[in-house]
Amino acid sequence: MPAQPLREVPSASHPTLDQRRRSERRACSLAVTVRTGSGDYLAQLLDLSADGVGLRIDTLAFLKPGVRLILIHPELGEVPSVLRWSMHPRYGAELQATGRALTRIRALYDSLPPGPGEII
């Protein structure tokens, strides 16, 4: 069997990796409800950026990237999102908020302490 050629490992400036993290994430701990077409799940918001969130869902949820969901919290309202990655119990979603929901997300983000290395 011939040896497989070595694949190039993307550098930190690789376009694929650049798209993963467009803005700084700030750590938080906020209980939210995640609503999907298959039901509601209690979750913990672990981090937040201007365009995404990291979640922990302890209930076994068969959620796959591309699933549309709504994050629900009294302070944020209902925030439409799309799941971008999943490694149960951790998940990452891209926020698709507009208007008031976007304003509330920005206010929560601004209230959180900056992440390491983040310049404010």
PDB file of C-alpha atoms in Angstrom:
ATOM      1  CA  MET A   1       0.000   0.000   0.000  1.00  0.00           C
ATOM      2  CA  PRO A   2       1.559   3.348  -0.994  1.00  0.00           C
ATOM      3  CA  ALA A   3       2.141   5.913   1.725  1.00  0.00           C
ATOM      4  CA  GLN A   4      -0.449   8.639   1.962  1.00  0.00           C
ATOM      5  CA  PRO A   5       0.875  12.141   1.235  1.00  0.00           C
ATOM      6  CA  LEU A   6       1.060  14.414   4.238  1.00  0.00           C
ATOM      7  CA  ARG A   7      -1.803  16.880   4.431  1.00  0.00           C
ATOM      8  CA  GLU A   8      -1.070  20.503   5.065  1.00  0.00           C
ATOM      9  CA  VAL A   9      -2.174  21.631   8.518  1.00  0.00           C
ATOM     10  CA  PRO A  10      -4.005  24.972   8.280  1.00  0.00           C
ATOM     11  CA  SER A  11      -2.185  27.861   9.862  1.00  0.00           C
ATOM     12  CA  ALA A  12      -3.861  30.326  12.222  1.00  0.00           C
ATOM     13  CA  SER A  13      -4.402  32.623   9.247  1.00  0.00           C
ATOM     14  CA  HIS A  14      -6.152  29.928   7.197  1.00  0.00           C
ATOM     15  CA  PRO A  15      -9.553  31.176   5.858  1.00  0.00           C
ATOM     16  CA  THR A  16     -11.428  28.218   7.386  1.00  0.00           C
ATOM     17  CA  LEU A  17     -10.093  28.977  10.847  1.00  0.00           C
ATOM     18  CA  ASP A  18     -10.621  32.709  10.386  1.00  0.00           C
ATOM     19  CA  GLN A  19     -14.322  32.071   9.798  1.00  0.00           C
ATOM     20  CA  ARG A  20     -14.615  30.017  13.001  1.00  0.00           C
ATOM     21  CA  ARG A  21     -13.879  32.906  15.311  1.00  0.00           C
ATOM     22  CA  ARG A  22     -14.843  36.254  13.896  1.00  0.00           C
ATOM     23  CA  SER A  23     -15.102  38.020  17.235  1.00  0.00           C
ATOM     24  CA  GLU A  24     -13.831  37.622  20.781  1.00  0.00           C
ATOM     25  CA  ARG A  25     -15.776  35.318  23.079  1.00  0.00           C
ATOM     26  CA  ARG A  26     -16.455  36.226  26.663  1.00  0.00           C
ATOM     27  CA  ALA A  27     -17.111  33.601  29.319  1.00  0.00           C
ATOM     28  CA  CYS A  28     -20.470  33.558  31.057  1.00  0.00           C
ATOM     29  CA  SER A  29     -22.770  31.193  32.887  1.00  0.00           C
ATOM     30  CA  LEU A  30     -26.393  31.716  31.994  1.00  0.00           C
ATOM     31  CA  ALA A  31     -29.243  29.203  32.066  1.00  0.00           C
ATOM     32  CA  VAL A  32     -31.148  29.189  28.771  1.00  0.00           C
ATOM     33  CA  THR A  33     -33.729  27.065  27.032  1.00  0.00           C
ATOM     34  CA  VAL A  34     -32.796  25.747  23.601  1.00  0.00           C
ATOM     35  CA  ARG A  35     -35.874  25.194  21.428  1.00  0.00           C
ATOM     36  CA  THR A  36     -35.546  22.931  18.397  1.00  0.00           C
ATOM     37  CA  GLY A  37     -37.985  21.184  16.109  1.00  0.00           C
ATOM     38  CA  SER A  38     -37.534  18.067  18.246  1.00  0.00           C
ATOM     39  CA  GLY A  39     -38.184  19.719  21.616  1.00  0.00           C
ATOM     40  CA  ASP A  40     -36.839  22.017  24.304  1.00  0.00           C
ATOM     41  CA  TYR A  41     -33.600  21.460  26.231  1.00  0.00           C
ATOM     42  CA  LEU A  42     -32.259  23.173  29.328  1.00  0.00           C
ATOM     43  CA  ALA A  43     -28.750  24.446  28.618  1.00  0.00           C
ATOM     44  CA  GLN A  44     -26.011  26.613  30.018  1.00  0.00           C
ATOM     45  CA  LEU A  45     -24.578  29.437  27.960  1.00  0.00           C
ATOM     46  CA  LEU A  46     -20.808  29.114  28.457  1.00  0.00           C
ATOM     47  CA  ASP A  47     -19.549  31.942  26.291  1.00  0.00           C
ATOM     48  CA  LEU A  48     -20.853  34.693  24.073  1.00  0.00           C
ATOM     49  CA  SER A  49     -19.549  36.751  21.182  1.00  0.00           C
ATOM     50  CA  ALA A  50     -21.146  39.284  18.873  1.00  0.00           C
ATOM     51  CA  ASP A  51     -22.144  36.487  16.510  1.00  0.00           C
ATOM     52  CA  GLY A  52     -22.110  33.197  18.418  1.00  0.00           C
ATOM     53  CA  VAL A  53     -22.456  31.238  21.632  1.00  0.00           C
ATOM     54  CA  GLY A  54     -20.989  28.191  23.283  1.00  0.00           C
ATOM     55  CA  LEU A  55     -23.501  25.950  25.044  1.00  0.00           C
ATOM     56  CA  ARG A  56     -23.547  22.959  27.330  1.00  0.00           C
ATOM     57  CA  ILE A  57     -26.564  20.655  27.112  1.00  0.00           C
ATOM     58  CA  ASP A  58     -26.336  17.797  29.599  1.00  0.00           C
ATOM     59  CA  THR A  59     -29.475  16.058  28.345  1.00  0.00           C
ATOM     60  CA  LEU A  60     -28.655  13.685  25.512  1.00  0.00           C
ATOM     61  CA  ALA A  61     -29.613  15.781  22.519  1.00  0.00           C
ATOM     62  CA  PHE A  62     -29.123  14.484  19.002  1.00  0.00           C
ATOM     63  CA  LEU A  63     -28.426  17.906  17.550  1.00  0.00           C
ATOM     64  CA  LYS A  64     -26.330  18.165  14.412  1.00  0.00           C
ATOM     65  CA  PRO A  65     -24.753  21.166  12.699  1.00  0.00           C
ATOM     66  CA  GLY A  66     -27.239  23.041  10.550  1.00  0.00           C
ATOM     67  CA  VAL A  67     -30.157  22.582  12.970  1.00  0.00           C
ATOM     68  CA  ARG A  68     -32.093  25.785  13.542  1.00  0.00           C
ATOM     69  CA  LEU A  69     -32.749  26.611  17.167  1.00  0.00           C
ATOM     70  CA  ILE A  70     -34.033  29.398  19.347  1.00  0.00           C
ATOM     71  CA  LEU A  71     -32.221  30.406  22.529  1.00  0.00           C
ATOM     72  CA  ILE A  72     -34.706  31.601  25.151  1.00  0.00           C
ATOM     73  CA  HIS A  73     -33.837  33.672  28.200  1.00  0.00           C
ATOM     74  CA  PRO A  74     -35.774  36.458  30.013  1.00  0.00           C
ATOM     75  CA  GLU A  75     -32.922  38.963  29.536  1.00  0.00           C
ATOM     76  CA  LEU A  76     -32.236  38.068  25.886  1.00  0.00           C
ATOM     77  CA  GLY A  77     -35.704  37.176  24.674  1.00  0.00           C
ATOM     78  CA  GLU A  78     -35.911  34.629  21.848  1.00  0.00           C
ATOM     79  CA  VAL A  79     -32.756  34.539  19.748  1.00  0.00           C
ATOM     80  CA  PRO A  80     -32.790  32.619  16.453  1.00  0.00           C
ATOM     81  CA  SER A  81     -29.589  30.627  15.893  1.00  0.00           C
ATOM     82  CA  VAL A  82     -28.052  27.878  13.785  1.00  0.00           C
ATOM     83  CA  LEU A  83     -26.007  25.078  15.310  1.00  0.00           C
ATOM     84  CA  ARG A  84     -22.505  25.135  13.786  1.00  0.00           C
ATOM     85  CA  TRP A  85     -20.744  22.345  15.692  1.00  0.00           C
ATOM     86  CA  SER A  86     -21.524  19.670  18.271  1.00  0.00           C
ATOM     87  CA  MET A  87     -19.448  17.470  20.564  1.00  0.00           C
ATOM     88  CA  HIS A  88     -21.950  16.444  23.207  1.00  0.00           C
ATOM     89  CA  PRO A  89     -22.329  17.954  25.775  1.00  0.00           C
ATOM     90  CA  ARG A  90     -20.716  21.045  24.132  1.00  0.00           C
ATOM     91  CA  TYR A  91     -22.294  22.881  21.213  1.00  0.00           C
ATOM     92  CA  GLY A  92     -21.616  26.052  19.267  1.00  0.00           C
ATOM     93  CA  ALA A  93     -24.243  28.158  17.548  1.00  0.00           C
ATOM     94  CA  GLU A  94     -24.193  31.167  15.255  1.00  0.00           C
ATOM     95  CA  LEU A  95     -26.607  33.880  16.339  1.00  0.00           C
ATOM     96  CA  GLN A  96     -29.002  35.209  13.719  1.00  0.00           C
ATOM     97  CA  ALA A  97     -30.442  37.979  15.847  1.00  0.00           C
ATOM     98  CA  THR A  98     -31.715  41.292  14.536  1.00  0.00           C
ATOM     99  CA  GLY A  99     -33.310  44.378  16.074  1.00  0.00           C
ATOM    100  CA  ARG A 100     -34.020  44.248  19.806  1.00  0.00           C
ATOM    101  CA  ALA A 101     -32.570  40.772  20.253  1.00  0.00           C
ATOM    102  CA  LEU A 102     -29.272  41.988  18.785  1.00  0.00           C
ATOM    103  CA  THR A 103     -29.304  45.001  21.116  1.00  0.00           C
ATOM    104  CA  ARG A 104     -29.901  42.752  24.152  1.00  0.00           C
ATOM    105  CA  ILE A 105     -27.097  40.389  23.128  1.00  0.00           C
ATOM    106  CA  ARG A 106     -24.701  43.306  22.708  1.00  0.00           C
ATOM    107  CA  ALA A 107     -25.668  44.672  26.142  1.00  0.00           C
ATOM    108  CA  LEU A 108     -25.033  41.278  27.771  1.00  0.00           C
ATOM    109  CA  TYR A 109     -21.730  40.931  25.904  1.00  0.00           C
ATOM    110  CA  ASP A 110     -20.622  44.413  27.013  1.00  0.00           C
ATOM    111  CA  SER A 111     -21.479  43.572  30.647  1.00  0.00           C
ATOM    112  CA  LEU A 112     -19.145  40.546  30.684  1.00  0.00           C
ATOM    113  CA  PRO A 113     -15.469  40.855  31.646  1.00  0.00           C
ATOM    114  CA  PRO A 114     -13.124  40.802  28.648  1.00  0.00           C
ATOM    115  CA  GLY A 115     -11.406  37.557  27.738  1.00  0.00           C
ATOM    116  CA  PRO A 116      -7.673  37.007  28.118  1.00  0.00           C
ATOM    117  CA  GLY A 117      -5.704  39.056  25.609  1.00  0.00           C
ATOM    118  CA  GLU A 118      -8.764  41.075  24.588  1.00  0.00           C
ATOM    119  CA  ILE A 119      -8.144  44.800  24.358  1.00  0.00           C
ATOM    120  CA  ILE A 120     -11.042  47.042  25.283  1.00  0.00           C
TER     121      ILE A 120
END
